[in-house]
Coordinates of C-alpha atoms in Angstrom, one line a residue:
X13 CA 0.0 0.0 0.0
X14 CA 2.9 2.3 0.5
X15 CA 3.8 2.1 -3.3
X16 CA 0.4 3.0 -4.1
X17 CA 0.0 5.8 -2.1
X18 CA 3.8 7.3 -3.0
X19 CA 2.7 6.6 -6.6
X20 CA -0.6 8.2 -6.3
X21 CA 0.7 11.3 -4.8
X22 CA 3.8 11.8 -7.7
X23 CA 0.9 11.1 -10.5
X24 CA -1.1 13.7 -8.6
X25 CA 1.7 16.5 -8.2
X26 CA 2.6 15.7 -12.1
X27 CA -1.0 16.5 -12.8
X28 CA -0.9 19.8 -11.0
X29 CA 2.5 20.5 -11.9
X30 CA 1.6 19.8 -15.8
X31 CA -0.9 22.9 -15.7
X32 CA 1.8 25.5 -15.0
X33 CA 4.5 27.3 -16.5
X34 CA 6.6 28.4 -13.8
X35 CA 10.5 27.1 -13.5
X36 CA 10.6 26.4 -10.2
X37 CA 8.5 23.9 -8.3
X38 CA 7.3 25.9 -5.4
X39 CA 5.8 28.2 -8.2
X40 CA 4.5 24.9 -10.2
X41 CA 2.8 23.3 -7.4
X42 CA 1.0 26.8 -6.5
X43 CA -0.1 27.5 -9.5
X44 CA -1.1 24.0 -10.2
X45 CA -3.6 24.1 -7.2
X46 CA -4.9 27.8 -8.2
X47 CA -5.9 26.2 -11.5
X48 CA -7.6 23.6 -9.8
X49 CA -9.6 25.7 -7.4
X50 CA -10.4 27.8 -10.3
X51 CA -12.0 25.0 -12.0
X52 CA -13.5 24.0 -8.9
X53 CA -14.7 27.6 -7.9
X54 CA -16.8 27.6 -11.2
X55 CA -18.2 24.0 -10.8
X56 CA -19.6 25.1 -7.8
X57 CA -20.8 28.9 -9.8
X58 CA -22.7 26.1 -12.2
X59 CA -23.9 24.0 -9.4
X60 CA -25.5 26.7 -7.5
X61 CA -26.8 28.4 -10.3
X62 CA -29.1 24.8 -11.4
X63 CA -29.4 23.3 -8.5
X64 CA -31.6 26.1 -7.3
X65 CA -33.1 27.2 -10.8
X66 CA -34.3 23.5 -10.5
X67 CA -35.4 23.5 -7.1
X68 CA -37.3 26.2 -7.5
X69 CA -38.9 24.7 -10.9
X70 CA -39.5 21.2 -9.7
X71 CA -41.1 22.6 -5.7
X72 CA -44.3 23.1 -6.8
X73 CA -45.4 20.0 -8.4
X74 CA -43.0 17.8 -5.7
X75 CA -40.7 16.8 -7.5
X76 CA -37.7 18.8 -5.6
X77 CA -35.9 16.1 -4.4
X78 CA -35.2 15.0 -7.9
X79 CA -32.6 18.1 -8.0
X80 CA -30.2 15.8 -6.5
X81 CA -30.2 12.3 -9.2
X82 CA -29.9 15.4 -12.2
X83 CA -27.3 17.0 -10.8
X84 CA -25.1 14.2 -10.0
X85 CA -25.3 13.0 -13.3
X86 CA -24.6 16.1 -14.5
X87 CA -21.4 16.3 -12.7
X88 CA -20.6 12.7 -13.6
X89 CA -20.8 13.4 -16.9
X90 CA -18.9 16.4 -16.9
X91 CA -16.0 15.1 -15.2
X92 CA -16.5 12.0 -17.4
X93 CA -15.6 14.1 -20.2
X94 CA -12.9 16.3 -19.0
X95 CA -11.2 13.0 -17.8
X96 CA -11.1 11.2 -21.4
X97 CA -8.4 13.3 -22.6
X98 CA -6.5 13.6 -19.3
X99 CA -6.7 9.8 -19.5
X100 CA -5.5 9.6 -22.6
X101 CA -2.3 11.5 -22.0
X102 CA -1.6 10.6 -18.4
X103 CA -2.2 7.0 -18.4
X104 CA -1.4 5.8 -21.9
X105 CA 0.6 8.5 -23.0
X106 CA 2.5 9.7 -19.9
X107 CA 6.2 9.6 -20.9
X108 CA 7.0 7.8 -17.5
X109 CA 5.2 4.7 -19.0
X110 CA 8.5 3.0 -19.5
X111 CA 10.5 3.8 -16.5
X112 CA 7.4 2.9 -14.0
X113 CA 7.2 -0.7 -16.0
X114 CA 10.3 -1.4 -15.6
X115 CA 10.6 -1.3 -11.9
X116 CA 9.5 -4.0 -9.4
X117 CA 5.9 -2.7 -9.6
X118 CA 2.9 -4.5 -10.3
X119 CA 1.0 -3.1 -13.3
X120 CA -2.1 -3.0 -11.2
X121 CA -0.6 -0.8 -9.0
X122 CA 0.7 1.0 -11.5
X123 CA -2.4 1.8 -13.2
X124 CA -4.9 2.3 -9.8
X125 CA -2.2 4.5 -8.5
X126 CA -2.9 6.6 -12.3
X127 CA -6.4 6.3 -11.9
X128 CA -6.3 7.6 -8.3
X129 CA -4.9 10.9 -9.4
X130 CA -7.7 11.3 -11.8
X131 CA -9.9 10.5 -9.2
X132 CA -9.0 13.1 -6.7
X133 CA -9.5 15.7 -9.8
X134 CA -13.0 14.4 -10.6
X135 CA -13.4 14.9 -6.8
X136 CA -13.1 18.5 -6.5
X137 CA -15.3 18.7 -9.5
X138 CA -18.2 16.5 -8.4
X139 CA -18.2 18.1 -4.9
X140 CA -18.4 21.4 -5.8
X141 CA -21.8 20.4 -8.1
X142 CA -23.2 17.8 -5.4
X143 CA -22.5 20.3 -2.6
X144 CA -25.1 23.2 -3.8
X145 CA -27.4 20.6 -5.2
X146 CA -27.7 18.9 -1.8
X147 CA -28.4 22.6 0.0
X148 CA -31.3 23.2 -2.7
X149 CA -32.6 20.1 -1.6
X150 CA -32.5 20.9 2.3
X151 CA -33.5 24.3 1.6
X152 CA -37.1 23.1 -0.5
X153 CA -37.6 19.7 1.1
X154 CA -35.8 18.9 4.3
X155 CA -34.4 16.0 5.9
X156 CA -31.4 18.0 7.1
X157 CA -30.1 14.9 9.2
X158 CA -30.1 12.4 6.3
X159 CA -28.3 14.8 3.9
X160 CA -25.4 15.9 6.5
X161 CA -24.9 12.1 7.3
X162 CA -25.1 10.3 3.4
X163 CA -23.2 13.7 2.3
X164 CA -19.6 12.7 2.4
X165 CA -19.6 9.3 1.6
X166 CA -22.2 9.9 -2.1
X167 CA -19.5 12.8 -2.9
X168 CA -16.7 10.4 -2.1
X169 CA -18.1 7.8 -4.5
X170 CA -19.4 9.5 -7.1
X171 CA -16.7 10.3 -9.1
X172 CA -15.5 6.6 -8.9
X173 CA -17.7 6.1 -11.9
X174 CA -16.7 8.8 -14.2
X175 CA -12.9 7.9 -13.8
X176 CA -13.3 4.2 -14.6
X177 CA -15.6 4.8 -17.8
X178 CA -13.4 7.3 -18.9
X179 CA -10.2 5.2 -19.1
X180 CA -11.9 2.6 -20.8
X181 CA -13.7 5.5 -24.1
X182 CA -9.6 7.1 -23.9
X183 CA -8.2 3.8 -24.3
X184 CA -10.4 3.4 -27.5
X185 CA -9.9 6.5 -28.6
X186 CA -6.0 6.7 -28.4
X187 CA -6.0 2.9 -30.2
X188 CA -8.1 4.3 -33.1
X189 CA -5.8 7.8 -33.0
X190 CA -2.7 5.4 -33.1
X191 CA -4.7 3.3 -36.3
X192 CA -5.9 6.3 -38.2
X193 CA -4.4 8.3 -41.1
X194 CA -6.7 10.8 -40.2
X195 CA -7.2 11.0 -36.3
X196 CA -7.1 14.9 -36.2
X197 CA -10.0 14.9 -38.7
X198 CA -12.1 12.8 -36.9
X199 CA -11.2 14.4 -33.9
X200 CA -12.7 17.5 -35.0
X201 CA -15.5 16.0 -36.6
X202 CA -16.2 15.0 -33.1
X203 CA -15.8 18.2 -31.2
X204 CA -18.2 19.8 -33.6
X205 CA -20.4 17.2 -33.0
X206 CA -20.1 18.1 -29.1
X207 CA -20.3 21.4 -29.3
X208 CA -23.1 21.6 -31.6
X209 CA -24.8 18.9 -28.6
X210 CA -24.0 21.8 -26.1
X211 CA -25.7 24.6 -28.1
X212 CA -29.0 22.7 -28.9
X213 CA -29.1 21.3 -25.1
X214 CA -28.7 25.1 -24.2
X215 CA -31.5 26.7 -26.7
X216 CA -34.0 23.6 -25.2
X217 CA -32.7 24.0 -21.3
X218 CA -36.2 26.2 -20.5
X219 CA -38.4 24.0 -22.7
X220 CA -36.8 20.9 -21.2
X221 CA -37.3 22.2 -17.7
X222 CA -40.9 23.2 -18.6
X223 CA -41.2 19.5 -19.6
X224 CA -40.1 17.6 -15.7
X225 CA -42.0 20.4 -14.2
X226 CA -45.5 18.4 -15.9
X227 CA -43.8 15.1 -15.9
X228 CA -42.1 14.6 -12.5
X229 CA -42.9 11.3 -11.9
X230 CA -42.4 9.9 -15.4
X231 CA -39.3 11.7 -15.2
X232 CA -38.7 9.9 -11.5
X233 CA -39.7 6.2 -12.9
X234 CA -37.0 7.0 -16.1
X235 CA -34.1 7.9 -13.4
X236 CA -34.7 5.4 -11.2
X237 CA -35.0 2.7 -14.7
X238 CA -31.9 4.1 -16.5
X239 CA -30.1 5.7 -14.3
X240 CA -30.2 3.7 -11.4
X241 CA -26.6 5.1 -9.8
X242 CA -27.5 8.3 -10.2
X243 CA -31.0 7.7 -8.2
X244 CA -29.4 6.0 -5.9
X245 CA -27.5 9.3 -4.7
X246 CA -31.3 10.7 -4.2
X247 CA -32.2 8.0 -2.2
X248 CA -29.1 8.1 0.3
X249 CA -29.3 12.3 0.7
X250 CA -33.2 12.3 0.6
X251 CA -34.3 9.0 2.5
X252 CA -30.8 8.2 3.9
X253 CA -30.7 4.3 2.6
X254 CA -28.0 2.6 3.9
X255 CA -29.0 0.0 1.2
X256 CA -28.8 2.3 -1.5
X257 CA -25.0 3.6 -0.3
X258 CA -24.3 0.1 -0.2
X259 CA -25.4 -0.4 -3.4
X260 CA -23.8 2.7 -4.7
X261 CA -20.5 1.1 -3.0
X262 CA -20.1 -1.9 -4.8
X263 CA -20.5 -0.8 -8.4
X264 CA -17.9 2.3 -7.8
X265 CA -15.6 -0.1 -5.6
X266 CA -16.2 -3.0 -8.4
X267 CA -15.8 -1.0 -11.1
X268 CA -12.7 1.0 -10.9
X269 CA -11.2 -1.9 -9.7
X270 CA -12.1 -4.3 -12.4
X271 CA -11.1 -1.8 -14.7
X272 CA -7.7 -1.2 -13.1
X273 CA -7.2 -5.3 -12.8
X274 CA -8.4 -5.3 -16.5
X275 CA -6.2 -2.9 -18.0
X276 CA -3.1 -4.1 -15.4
X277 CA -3.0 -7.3 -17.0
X278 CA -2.2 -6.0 -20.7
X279 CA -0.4 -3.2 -20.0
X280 CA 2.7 -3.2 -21.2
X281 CA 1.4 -4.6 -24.6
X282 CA -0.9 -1.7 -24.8
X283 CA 1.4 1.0 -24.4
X284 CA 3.7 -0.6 -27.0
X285 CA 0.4 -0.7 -29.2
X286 CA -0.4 2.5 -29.0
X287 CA 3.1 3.6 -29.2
X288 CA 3.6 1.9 -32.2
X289 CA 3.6 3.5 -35.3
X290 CA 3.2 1.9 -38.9
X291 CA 5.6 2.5 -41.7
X292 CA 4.3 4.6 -44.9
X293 CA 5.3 2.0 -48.6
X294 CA 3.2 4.3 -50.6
X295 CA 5.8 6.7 -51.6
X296 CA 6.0 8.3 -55.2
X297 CA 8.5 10.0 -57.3
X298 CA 7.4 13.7 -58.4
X299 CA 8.2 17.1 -59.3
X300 CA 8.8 20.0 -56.5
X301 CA 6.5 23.0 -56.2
X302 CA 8.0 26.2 -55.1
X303 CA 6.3 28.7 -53.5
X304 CA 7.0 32.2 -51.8
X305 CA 8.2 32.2 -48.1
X306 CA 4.6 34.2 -47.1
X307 CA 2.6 31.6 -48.3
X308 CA 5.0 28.5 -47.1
X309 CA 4.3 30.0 -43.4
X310 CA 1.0 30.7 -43.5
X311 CA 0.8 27.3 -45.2
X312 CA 2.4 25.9 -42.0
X313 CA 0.3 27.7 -39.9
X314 CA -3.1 26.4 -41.1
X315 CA -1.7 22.6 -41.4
X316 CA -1.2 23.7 -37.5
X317 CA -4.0 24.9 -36.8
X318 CA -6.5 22.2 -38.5
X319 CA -3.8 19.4 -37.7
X320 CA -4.6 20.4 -33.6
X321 CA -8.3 19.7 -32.5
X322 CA -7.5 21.3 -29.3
X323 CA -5.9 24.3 -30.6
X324 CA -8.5 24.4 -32.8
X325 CA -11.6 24.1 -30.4
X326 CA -10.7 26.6 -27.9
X327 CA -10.3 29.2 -30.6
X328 CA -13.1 28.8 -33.2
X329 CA -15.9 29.0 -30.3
X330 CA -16.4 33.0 -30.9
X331 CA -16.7 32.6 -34.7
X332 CA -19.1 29.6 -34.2
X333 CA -21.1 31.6 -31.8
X334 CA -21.3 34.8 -34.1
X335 CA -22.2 32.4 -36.9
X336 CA -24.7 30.8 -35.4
X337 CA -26.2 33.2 -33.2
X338 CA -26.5 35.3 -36.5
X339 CA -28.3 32.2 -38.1
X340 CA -30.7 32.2 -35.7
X341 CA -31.6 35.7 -35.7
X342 CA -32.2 35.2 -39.4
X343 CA -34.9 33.1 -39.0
X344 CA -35.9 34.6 -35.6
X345 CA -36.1 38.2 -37.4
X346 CA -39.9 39.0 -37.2
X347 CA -39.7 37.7 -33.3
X348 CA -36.9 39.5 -32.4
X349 CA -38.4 43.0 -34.1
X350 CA -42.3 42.1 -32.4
X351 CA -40.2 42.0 -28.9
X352 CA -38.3 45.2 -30.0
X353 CA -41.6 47.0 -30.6
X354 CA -43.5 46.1 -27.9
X355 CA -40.7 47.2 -25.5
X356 CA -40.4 50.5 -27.6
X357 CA -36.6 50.1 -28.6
X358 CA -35.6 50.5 -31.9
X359 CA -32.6 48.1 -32.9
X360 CA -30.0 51.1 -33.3
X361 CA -30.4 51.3 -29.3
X362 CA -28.8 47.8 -29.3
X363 CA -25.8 49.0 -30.9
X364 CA -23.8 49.4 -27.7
X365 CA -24.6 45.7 -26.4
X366 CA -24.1 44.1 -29.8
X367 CA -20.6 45.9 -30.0
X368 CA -20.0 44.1 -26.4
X369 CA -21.2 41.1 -27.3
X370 CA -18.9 41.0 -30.6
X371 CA -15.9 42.2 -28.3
X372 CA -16.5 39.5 -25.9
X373 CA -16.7 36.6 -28.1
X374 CA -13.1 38.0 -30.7
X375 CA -11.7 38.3 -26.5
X376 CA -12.6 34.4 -26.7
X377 CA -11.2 33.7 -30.1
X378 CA -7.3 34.8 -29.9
X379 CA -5.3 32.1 -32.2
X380 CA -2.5 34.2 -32.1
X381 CA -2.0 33.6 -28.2
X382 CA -0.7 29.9 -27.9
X383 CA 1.1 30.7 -31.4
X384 CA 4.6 30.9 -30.2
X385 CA 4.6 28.3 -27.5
X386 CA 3.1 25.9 -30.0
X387 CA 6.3 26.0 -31.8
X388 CA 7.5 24.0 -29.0
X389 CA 10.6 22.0 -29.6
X390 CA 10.5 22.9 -33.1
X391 CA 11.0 26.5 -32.9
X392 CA 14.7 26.9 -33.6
X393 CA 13.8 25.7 -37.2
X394 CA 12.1 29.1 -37.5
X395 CA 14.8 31.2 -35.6
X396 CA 17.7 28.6 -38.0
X397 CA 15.9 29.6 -41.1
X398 CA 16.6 32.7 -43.0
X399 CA 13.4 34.5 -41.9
X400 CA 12.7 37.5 -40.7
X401 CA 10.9 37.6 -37.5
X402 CA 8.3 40.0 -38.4
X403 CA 7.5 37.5 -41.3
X404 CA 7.2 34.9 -39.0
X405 CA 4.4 37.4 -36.4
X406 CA 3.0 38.5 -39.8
X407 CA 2.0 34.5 -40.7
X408 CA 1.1 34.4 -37.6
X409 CA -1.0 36.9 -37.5
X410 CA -2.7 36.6 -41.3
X411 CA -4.2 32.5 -39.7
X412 CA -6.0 34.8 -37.1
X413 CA -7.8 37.5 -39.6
X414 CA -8.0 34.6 -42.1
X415 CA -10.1 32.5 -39.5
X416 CA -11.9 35.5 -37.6
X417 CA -12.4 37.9 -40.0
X418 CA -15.2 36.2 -42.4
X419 CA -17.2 35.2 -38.9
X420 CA -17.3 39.3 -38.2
X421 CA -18.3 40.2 -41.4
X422 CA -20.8 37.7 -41.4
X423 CA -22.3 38.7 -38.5
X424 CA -22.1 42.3 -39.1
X425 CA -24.2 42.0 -42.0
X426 CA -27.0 39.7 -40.3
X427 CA -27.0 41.9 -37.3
X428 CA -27.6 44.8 -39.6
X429 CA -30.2 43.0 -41.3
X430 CA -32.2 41.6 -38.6
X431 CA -31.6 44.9 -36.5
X432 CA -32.8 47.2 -39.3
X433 CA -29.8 49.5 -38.9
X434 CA -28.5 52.4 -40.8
X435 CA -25.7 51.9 -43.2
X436 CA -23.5 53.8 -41.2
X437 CA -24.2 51.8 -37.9
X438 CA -23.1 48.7 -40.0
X439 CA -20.0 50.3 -41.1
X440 CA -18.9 51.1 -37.5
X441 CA -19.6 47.2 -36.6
X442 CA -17.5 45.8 -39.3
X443 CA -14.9 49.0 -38.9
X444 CA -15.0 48.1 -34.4
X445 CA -15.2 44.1 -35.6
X446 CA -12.4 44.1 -38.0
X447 CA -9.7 46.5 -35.9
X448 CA -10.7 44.2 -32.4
X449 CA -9.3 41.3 -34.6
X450 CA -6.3 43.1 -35.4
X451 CA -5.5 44.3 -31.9
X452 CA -6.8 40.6 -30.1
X453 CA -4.2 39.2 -32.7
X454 CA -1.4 41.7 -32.1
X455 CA -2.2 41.5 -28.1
X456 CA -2.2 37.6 -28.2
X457 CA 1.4 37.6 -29.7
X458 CA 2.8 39.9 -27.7
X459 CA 1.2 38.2 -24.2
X460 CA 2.8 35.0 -25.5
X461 CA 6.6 36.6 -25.9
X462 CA 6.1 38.1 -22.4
X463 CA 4.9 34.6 -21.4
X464 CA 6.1 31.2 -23.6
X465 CA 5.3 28.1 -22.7
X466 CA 7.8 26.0 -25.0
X467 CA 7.9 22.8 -22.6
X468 CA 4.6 22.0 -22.6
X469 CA 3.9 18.3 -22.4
X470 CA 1.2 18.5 -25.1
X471 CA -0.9 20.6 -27.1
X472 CA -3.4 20.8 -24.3
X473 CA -1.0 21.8 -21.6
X474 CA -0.1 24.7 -23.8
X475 CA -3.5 25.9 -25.2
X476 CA -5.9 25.3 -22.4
X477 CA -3.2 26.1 -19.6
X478 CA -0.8 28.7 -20.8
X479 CA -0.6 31.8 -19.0
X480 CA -0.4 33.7 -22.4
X481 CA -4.2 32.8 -23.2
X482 CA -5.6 34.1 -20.1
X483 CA -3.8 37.4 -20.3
X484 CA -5.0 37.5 -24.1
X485 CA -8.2 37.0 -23.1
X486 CA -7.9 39.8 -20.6
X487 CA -6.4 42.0 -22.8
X488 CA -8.9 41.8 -24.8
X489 CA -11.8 42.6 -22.4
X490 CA -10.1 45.7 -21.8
X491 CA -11.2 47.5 -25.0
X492 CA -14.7 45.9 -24.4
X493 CA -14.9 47.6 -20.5
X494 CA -13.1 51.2 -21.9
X495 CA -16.0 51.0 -24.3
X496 CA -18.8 50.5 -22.1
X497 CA -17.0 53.0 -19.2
X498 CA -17.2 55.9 -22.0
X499 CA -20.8 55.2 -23.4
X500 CA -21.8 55.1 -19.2
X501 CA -19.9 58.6 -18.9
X502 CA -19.9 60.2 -22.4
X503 CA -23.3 58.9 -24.0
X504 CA -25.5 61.3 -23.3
X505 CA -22.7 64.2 -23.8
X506 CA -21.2 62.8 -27.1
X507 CA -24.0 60.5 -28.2
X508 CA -23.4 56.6 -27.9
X509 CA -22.4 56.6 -32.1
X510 CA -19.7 59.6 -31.4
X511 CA -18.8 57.3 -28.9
X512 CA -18.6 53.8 -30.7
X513 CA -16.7 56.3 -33.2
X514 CA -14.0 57.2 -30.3
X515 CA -13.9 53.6 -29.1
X516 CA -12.5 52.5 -33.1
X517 CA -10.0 55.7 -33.0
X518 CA -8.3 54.4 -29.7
X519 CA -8.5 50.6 -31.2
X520 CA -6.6 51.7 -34.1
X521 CA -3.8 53.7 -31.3
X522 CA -4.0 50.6 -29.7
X523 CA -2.9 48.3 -32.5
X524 CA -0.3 50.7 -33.5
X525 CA 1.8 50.5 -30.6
X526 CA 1.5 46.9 -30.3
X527 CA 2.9 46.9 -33.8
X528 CA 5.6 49.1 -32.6
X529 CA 6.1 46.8 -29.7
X530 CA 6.4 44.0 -31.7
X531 CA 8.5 45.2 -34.2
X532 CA 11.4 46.5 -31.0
X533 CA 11.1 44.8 -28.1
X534 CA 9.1 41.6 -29.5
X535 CA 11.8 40.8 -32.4
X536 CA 14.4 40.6 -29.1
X537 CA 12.4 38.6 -27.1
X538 CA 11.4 36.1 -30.2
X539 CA 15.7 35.8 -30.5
X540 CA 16.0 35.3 -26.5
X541 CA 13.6 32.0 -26.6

């Protein structure tokens, strides 16, 4: 047992220490655990907000108590799906594979002690949804003494589940990433699938919580049929069933060690599957294409960009969002104009909250962020090759415009459409739209010189826990509150357009001294990495 725990505890620190890009490991480990309580921070932001939004919807037709099986299923399935790809990496592609197999350690100890870490993550996760979700349920029900005794032990359990069904989908999907020619293709293919799941399940939430309002116990008989585990939660905080904790025991306890037992006893022939990698015999004689050194690098910045379903994901959201959200207002044009008149409001009143809106969502979208540390281990190629390093920030740079440029205009012109406004009101979007791109891009490099990430252990590390990205993201806010501070204190001076019109002017200041910045002090940091 003392292997497993010393094991459990190093997989645990390299988890934490993974999300950070300090030096030293005093820095590592704190900023490891700040990016944990984060996360954990805004689980428990989500749970609050739903627990009691369906409290308070279920209460009147007695079905409060169901609050609890829906949220814990909720939180088991979100940390089932944040664990798939930390599975993937940490247990079958964790670069200590071969050192930890080759010591005196069984691979079931080996592989528990792995899942273990990712249990303690799930754990913050799932407490922080189950632990607001339990309070709703006191606070409209009762049974105060059942839920402060059956507490602990549910939230200890629950995220037993998630962890061992997640290892098993990761394990398919790295095999079929390690099999297919096109894994990043299909990768994407299935975030867009996932995403577009998330945006439908959003636009139905109030109809679908209209629906177990009238259907509380059909919607009780279907949780307690399908989702047995889940009711099982309700039954121990609600009724405070030992039988049902017991039951609840057994199939986490069994399960993640099955699993572990399982996967323990192939191990090592898995990892040297999946490790594996199958020798090309289709090669072909042909003439070489020349091109010019601009489109060579923006050529390898969009094989990059596409190649990378993570680095693609956490950028394309906003341009999604501005897509479809101007989609919908297409087709919701003569609703959205009924609810306009009746309120009074014409749509050029809604100029200053669409101009927010767009700011917010490019403040999303920087590609240009993660850029540089992306590079990685291949980045003295660039600094060996007889480029200039402007031409390598101006490549850089065209992939972000290229990418969020056509989504702005887009919208723009849909916006302008379904809002009625004046020509002029639609050239100060697209002139507002197109200049935020240019500063978010020229902000996003210059955040990620200040900050590089270049040993990141994956593309993930670097995109969804560089430092660069959240001070992008920041930076680009900025513009968004300045804007809003003058239209609060200059509107009704200046008039909000004469505003908006001010706003672009210091945009365009904006990008010229980042420009600047780039062009002095970024060139010598770019050398210095």
């Amino acid at each position: 047992m003392k292997i497993f725990f010393a094991l459990s505890r190093i997989n645990l620190k390299g988890l934490l220490l993974s999300s950070s890009q300090h030096r030293k490991a005093g820095k590592k480990a704190a900023s490891g655990v700040g990016a944990l309580l984060l996360l954990s921070f805004i689980a428990l932001y989500i749970g609050c907000i739903y627990s009691f939004l369906l409290a308070s919807q279920l209460a009147p037709a007695g079905g409060a108590d169901l609050v609890l099986p829906i949220m814990s299923a909720m939180a088991a399935m979100a940390s089932f799906i944040f664990c798939i790809f930390n599975a993937a990496s940490f247990v079958f592609g964790a670069k200590d594979n071969n050192l930890l197999l080759s010591l005196p350690i069984s691979s079931f100890v080996i592989v528990l002690s792995k899942l273990a870490a990712l249990y303690l993550e799930n754990l913050f996760f799932c407490f922080c949804i189950l632990l607001p979700a339990t309070i709703a349920h006191v606070a409209f029900v009762g049974s105060l003494l059942s839920a402060v005794v059956f507490f602990l032990p549910v939230a200890l359990l629950l995220p037993l589940l998630p962890s061992a069904l997640s290892l098993v989908l990761s394990f398919l999907v790295s095999l079929f990433e390690s099999r297919s020619k096109h894994r990043a293709l299909l990768s994407i293919v299935c975030n867009l699938l996932f995403f577009a799941a998330i945006m439908i399940g959003s636009l139905k939430l109030n109809s679908s919580l209209a629906y177990v309002a009238q259907n509380v116990e059909g919607m009780r008989n279907a949780l307690a049929t399908y989702l047995p585990p889940f009711y099982w939660v309700r039954d121990c905080i609600a009724d405070g069933s030992i039988v049902a904790l017991l039951k609840l025991a057994v199939l986490s306890l069994g399960l993640i060690i099955a699993v572990s037992y399982l996967f323990s006893k192939t191990y090592k022939s898995l990892i040297s599957k999946l490790e594996s990698r199958s020798a090309r015999n289709d090669y072909s004689l042909g003439t070489q294409s020349a091109t010019s050194m601009r489109k060579a690098l923006l050529r390898k910045e969009l094989r990059k960009y596409f190649g990378s379903s993570i680095y693609l994901f956490n950028t394309i959201i906003g341009p999604l969002m501005l897509v479809g959200g101007s989609i919908y207002g297409l087709f919701a044009r003569s609703t959205l104009l009924e609810a306009l008149g009746g309120m009074g409001m014409p749509g050029s009143e809604l100029l200053p909250m669409v101009c927010a809106g767009l700011g917010f969502l490019l403040a999303m979208s920087c590609i240009t962020a993660p850029s540089i540390s992306l590079e990685s281990n291949r980045l003295w190629i660039l600094k060996e090759a007889p480029i200039a390093v402007m031409d390598i920030f101006r490549a850089k740079l065209e992939l972000h415009l290229l990418i969020i440029v056509p989504s702005v205009v887009f919208a723009v012109l849909c916006f302008g459409f379904v809002l009625s406004l004046s020509a002029t009101h639609v050239l100060l979007l697209l002139l507002l739209g197109i200049t935020m791109t240019f500063y978010e891009g020229l902000f996003g490099l210059w955040a990620n010189l200040l900050l590089p990430k270049l040993d990141g252990v994956n593309d993930t590390v670097i995109v969804k826990q560089s430092a660069s990205v959240l001070v992008s993201m920041l930076g680009g806010l900025l513009p968004v509150g300045l804007g809003a501070l003058l239209c609060w204190l200059l509107g009704r001076l200046l008039g909000i357009t004469s505003v908006l019109w001010l706003v672009w002017v210091l945009l365009i200041i904006g990008c010229l001294l980042l420009h600047r910045l780039l062009k002095t002090r970024g060139v010598a940091k770019f050398n210095a990495l």
